[in-house]
mmCIF file of C-alpha atoms in Angstrom:
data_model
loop_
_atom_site.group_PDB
_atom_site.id
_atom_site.type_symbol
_atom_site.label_atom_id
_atom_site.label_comp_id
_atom_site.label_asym_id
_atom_site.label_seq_id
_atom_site.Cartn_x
_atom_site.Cartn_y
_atom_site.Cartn_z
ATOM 1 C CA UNK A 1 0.000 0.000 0.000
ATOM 2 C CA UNK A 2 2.817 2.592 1.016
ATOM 3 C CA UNK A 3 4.468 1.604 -2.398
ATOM 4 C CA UNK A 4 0.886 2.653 -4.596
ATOM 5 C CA UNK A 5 0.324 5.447 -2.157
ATOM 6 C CA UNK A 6 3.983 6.935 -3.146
ATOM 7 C CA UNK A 7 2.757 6.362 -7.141
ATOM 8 C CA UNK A 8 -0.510 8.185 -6.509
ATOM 9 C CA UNK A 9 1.492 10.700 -4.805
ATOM 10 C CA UNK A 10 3.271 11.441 -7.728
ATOM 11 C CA UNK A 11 0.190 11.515 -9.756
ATOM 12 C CA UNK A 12 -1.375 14.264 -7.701
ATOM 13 C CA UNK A 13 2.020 15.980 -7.829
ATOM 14 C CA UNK A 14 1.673 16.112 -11.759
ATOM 15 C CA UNK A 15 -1.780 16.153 -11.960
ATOM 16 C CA UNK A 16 -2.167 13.012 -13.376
ATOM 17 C CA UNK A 17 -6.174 11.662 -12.189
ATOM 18 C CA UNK A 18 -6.435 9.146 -14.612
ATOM 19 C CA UNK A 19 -3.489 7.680 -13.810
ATOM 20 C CA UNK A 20 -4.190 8.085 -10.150
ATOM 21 C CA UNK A 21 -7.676 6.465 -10.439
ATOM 22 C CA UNK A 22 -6.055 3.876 -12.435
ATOM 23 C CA UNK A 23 -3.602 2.774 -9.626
ATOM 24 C CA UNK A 24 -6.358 2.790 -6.712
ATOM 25 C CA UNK A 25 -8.922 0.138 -9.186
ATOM 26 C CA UNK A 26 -5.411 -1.783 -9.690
ATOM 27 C CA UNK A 27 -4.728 -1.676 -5.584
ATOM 28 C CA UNK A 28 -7.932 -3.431 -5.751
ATOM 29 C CA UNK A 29 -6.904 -6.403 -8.273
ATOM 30 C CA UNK A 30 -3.744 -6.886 -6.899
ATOM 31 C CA UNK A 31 -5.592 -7.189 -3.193
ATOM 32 C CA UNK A 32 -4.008 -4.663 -1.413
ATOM 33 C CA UNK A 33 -6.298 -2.035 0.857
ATOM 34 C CA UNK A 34 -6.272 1.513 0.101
ATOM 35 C CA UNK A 35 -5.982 3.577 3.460
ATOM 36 C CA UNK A 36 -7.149 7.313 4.096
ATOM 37 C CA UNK A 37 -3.991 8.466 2.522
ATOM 38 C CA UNK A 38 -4.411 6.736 -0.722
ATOM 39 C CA UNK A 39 -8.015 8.529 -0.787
ATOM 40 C CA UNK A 40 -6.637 11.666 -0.022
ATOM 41 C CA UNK A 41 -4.172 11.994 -2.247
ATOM 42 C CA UNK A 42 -6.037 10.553 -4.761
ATOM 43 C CA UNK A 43 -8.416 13.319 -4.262
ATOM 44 C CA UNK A 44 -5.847 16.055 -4.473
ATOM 45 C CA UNK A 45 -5.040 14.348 -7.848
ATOM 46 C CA UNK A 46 -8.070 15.135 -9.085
ATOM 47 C CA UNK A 47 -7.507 19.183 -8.047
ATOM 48 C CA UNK A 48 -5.096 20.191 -11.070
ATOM 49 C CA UNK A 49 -7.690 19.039 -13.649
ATOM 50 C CA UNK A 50 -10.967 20.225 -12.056
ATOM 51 C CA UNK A 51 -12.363 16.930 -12.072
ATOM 52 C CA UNK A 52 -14.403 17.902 -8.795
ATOM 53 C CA UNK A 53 -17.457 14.968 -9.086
ATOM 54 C CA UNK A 54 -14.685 12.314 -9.182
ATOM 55 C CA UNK A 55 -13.215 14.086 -5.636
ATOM 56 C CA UNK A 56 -16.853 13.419 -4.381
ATOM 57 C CA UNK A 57 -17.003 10.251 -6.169
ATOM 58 C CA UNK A 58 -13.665 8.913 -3.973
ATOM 59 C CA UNK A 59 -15.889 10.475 -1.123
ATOM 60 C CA UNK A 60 -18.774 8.242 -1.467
ATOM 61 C CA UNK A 61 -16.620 5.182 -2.014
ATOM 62 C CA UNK A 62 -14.440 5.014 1.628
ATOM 63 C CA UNK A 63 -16.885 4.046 3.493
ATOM 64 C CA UNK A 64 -17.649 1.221 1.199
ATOM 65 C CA UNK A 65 -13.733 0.405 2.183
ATOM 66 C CA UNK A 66 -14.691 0.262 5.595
ATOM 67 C CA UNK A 67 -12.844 4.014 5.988
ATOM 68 C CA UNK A 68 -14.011 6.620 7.878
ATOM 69 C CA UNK A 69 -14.280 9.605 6.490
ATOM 70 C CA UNK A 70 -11.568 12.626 7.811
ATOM 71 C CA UNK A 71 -10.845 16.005 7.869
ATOM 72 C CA UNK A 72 -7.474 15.594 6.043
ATOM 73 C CA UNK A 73 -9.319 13.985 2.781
ATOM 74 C CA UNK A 74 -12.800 16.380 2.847
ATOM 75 C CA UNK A 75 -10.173 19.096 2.986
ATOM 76 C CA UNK A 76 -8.930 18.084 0.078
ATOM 77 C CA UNK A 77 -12.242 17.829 -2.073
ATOM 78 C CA UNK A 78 -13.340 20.952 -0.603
ATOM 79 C CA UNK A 79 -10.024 22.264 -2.318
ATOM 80 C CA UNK A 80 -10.994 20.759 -5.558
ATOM 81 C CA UNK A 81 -14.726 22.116 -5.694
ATOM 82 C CA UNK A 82 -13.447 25.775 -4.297
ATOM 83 C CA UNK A 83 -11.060 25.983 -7.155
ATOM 84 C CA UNK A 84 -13.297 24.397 -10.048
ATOM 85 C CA UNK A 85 -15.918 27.123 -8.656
ATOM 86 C CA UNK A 86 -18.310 24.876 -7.115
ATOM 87 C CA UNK A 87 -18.003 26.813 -3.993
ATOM 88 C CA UNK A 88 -21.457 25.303 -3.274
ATOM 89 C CA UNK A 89 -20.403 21.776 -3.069
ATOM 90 C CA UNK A 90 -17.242 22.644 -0.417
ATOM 91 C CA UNK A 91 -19.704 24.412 1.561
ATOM 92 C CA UNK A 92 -21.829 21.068 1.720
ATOM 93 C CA UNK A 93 -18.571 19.224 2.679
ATOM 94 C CA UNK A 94 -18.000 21.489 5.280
ATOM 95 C CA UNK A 95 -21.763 20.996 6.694
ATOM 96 C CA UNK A 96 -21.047 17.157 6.375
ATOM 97 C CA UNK A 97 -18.293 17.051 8.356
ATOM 98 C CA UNK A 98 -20.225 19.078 11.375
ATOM 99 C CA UNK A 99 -23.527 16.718 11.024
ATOM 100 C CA UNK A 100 -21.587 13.801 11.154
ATOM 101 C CA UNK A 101 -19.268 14.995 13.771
ATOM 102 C CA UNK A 102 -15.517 14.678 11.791
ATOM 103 C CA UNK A 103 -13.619 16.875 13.816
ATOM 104 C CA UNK A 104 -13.148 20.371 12.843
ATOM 105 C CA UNK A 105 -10.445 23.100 13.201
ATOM 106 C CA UNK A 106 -9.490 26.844 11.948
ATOM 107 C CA UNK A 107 -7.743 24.903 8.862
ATOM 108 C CA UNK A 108 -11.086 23.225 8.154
ATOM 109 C CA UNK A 109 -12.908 26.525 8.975
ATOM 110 C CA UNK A 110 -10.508 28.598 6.392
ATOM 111 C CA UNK A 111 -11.703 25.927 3.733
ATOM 112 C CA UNK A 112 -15.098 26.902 4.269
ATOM 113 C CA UNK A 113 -14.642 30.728 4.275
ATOM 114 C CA UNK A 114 -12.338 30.913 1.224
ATOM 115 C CA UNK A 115 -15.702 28.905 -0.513
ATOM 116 C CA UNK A 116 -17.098 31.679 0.389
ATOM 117 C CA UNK A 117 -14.854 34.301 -0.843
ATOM 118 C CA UNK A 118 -14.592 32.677 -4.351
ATOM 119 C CA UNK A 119 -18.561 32.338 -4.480
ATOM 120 C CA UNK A 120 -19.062 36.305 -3.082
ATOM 121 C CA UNK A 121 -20.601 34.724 0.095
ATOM 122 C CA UNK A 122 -19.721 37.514 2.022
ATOM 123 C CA UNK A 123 -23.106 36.760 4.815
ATOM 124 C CA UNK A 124 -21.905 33.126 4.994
ATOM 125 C CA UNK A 125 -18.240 33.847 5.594
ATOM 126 C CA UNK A 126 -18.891 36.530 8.850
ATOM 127 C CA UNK A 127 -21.224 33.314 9.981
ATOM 128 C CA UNK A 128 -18.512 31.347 9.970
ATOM 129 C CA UNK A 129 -15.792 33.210 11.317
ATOM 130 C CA UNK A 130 -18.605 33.869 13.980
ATOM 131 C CA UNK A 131 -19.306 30.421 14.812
ATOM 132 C CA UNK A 132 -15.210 30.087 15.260
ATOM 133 C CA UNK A 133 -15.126 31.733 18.343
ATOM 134 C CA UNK A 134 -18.096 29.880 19.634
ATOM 135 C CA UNK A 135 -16.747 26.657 18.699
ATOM 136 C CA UNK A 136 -13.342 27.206 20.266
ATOM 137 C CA UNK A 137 -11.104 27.840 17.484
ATOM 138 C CA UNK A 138 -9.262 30.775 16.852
ATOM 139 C CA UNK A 139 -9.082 32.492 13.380
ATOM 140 C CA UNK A 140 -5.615 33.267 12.103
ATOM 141 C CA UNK A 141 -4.608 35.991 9.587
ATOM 142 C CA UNK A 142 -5.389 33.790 6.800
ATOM 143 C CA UNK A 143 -9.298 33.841 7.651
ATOM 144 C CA UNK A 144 -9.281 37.219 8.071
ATOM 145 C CA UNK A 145 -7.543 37.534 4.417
ATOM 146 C CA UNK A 146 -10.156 35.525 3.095
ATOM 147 C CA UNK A 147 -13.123 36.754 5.146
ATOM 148 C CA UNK A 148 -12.361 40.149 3.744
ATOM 149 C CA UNK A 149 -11.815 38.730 0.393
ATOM 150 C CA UNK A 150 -15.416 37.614 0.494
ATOM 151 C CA UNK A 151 -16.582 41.046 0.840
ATOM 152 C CA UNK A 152 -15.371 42.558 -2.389
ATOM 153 C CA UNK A 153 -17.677 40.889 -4.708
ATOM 154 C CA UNK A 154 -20.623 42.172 -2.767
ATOM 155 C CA UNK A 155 -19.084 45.325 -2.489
ATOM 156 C CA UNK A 156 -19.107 45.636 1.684
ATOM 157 C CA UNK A 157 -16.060 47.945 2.472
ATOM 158 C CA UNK A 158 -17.947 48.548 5.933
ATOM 159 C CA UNK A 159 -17.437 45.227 6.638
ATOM 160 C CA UNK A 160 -14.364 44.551 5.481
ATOM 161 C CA UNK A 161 -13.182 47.598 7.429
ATOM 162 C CA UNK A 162 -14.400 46.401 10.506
ATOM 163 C CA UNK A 163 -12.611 43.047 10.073
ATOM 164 C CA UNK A 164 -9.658 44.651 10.038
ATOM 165 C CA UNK A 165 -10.464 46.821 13.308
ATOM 166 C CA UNK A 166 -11.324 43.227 15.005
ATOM 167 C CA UNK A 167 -7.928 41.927 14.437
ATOM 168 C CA UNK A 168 -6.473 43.536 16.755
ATOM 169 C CA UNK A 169 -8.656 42.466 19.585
ATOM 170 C CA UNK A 170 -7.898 38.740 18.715
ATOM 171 C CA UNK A 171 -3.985 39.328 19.107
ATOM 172 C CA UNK A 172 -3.408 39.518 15.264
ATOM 173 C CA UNK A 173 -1.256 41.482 13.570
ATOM 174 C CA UNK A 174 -2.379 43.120 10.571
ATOM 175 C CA UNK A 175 -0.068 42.566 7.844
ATOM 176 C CA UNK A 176 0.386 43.890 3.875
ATOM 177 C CA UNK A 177 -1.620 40.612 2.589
ATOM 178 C CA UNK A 178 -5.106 41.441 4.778
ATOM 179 C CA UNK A 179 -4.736 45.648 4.178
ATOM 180 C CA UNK A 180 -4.355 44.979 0.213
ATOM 181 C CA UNK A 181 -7.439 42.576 0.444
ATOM 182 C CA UNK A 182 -9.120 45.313 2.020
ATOM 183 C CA UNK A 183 -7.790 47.986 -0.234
ATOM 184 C CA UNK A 184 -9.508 46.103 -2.838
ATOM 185 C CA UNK A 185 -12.534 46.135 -1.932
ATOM 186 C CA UNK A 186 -12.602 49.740 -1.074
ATOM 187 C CA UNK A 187 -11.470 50.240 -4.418
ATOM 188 C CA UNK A 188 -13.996 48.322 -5.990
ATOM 189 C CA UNK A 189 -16.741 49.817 -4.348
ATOM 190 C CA UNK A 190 -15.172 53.272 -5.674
ATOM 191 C CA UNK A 191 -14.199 54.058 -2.096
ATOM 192 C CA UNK A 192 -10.749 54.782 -2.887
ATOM 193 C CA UNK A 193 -10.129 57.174 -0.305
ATOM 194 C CA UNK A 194 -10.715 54.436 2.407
ATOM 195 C CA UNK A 195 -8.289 52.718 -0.129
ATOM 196 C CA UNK A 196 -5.504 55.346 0.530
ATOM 197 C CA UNK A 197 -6.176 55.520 3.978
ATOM 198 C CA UNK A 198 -5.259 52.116 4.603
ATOM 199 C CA UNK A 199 -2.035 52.410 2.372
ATOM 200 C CA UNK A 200 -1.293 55.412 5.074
ATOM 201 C CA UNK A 201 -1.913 53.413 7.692
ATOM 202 C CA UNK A 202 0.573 50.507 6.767
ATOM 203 C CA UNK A 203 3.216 53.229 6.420
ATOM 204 C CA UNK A 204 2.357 55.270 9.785
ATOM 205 C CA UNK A 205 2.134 51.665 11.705
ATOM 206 C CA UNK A 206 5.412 50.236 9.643
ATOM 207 C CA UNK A 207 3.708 47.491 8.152
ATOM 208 C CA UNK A 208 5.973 46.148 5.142
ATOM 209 C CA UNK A 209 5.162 47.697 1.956
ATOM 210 C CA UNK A 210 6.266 46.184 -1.482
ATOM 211 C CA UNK A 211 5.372 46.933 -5.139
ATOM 212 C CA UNK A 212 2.055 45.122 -5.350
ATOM 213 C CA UNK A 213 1.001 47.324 -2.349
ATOM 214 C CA UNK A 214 2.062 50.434 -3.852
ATOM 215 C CA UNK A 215 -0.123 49.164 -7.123
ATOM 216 C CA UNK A 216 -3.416 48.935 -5.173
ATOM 217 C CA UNK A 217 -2.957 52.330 -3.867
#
């Protein structure tokens, strides 16, 4: 099994799914059990080419192999749906995973919210990052990044704004990656004054600048 999970391996490295798919019916034949990490990388093979029903497909067929089903590996198809655009189905994933009780954590949670951002689910994202703090976990500077992401294709500077002014209180630093996000959705809700005011801030508080920085402004 460790010797087909390195081959699979590779074909998620290269992007190879048919290949990949190929080696875990041929596990089968030559009767030797896939584990969770066989599924999981499997399902990160399928990433590269989009091929996001065959991620849910794998899904459906561990438990069928007597495998239970993980963070780790949902992780992973939510990854492929997010970036094929079915933000939809890695929001379903995520639901999954709390109705069958897979354990969750601020990885899982980030998963969820950058659905969000890439479907413009601005509402659903501040739920989430809500329901972080109620379910223990503690956002990190990524979910703010992508919580504020999820507000520029609705167009809520406001909100995004006051993500940034909550950072603060949850011992996080803001940094160039989070401001930009924010200056670009100020931007694109023609509030580029609230653009440039951020850009000030990041040099009055010495927060690195660079040249992509400097663009957005």
């Amino acid at each position: 099994t460790i010797t087909y999970n390195a081959a699979i391996s590779a074909c998620a490295k290269g992007g190879e799914q048919g290949e990949a798919l190929s080696l875990l019916s041929r596990m089968a034949k030559d009767s030797f059990e896939p584990d969770t990490i066989t599924y999981n990388l499997a399902v990160s093979a399928c990433s590269k080419s989009g091929e996001w029903e065959n991620a849910l497909a794998l899904l459906s067929t561990m438990p069928k192999a007597s495998l239970e089903l993980d963070s780790i590996v949902i992780r992973a198809a939510m990854g492929v749906c997010t970036n094929s655009g079915e933000w939809g189905q890695a929001l379903a994933l995520f639901s999954t995973m709390a109705k069958d009780s897979i354990e969750l954590d601020t990885i899982t949670y980030n998963a969820a919210i950058s659905a969000c951002a890439k479907g413009g689910e601005q509402g659903e994202a501040l739920s989430l990052l809500s329901r972080m703090a109620k379910d223990s976990f503690e956002p990190d500077t990524i979910t703010y990044n992508l919580a504020v992401s999820a507000c520029s294709k609705s167009g809520e500077w406001e909100n995004a704004l006051a993500l940034l002014s909550t950072m603060p209180k949850a011992s996080l630093e803001l940094d160039s990656i989070v401001i930009r996000a924010a200056m670009g959705v100020c931007t694109n809700s023609g509030e580029w004054g609230q653009a440039l005011a951020l850009f000030s801030t990041m040099a009055k508080d010495s927060i690195e600048l660079d040249t992509i920085t400097y663009n957005a402004a």
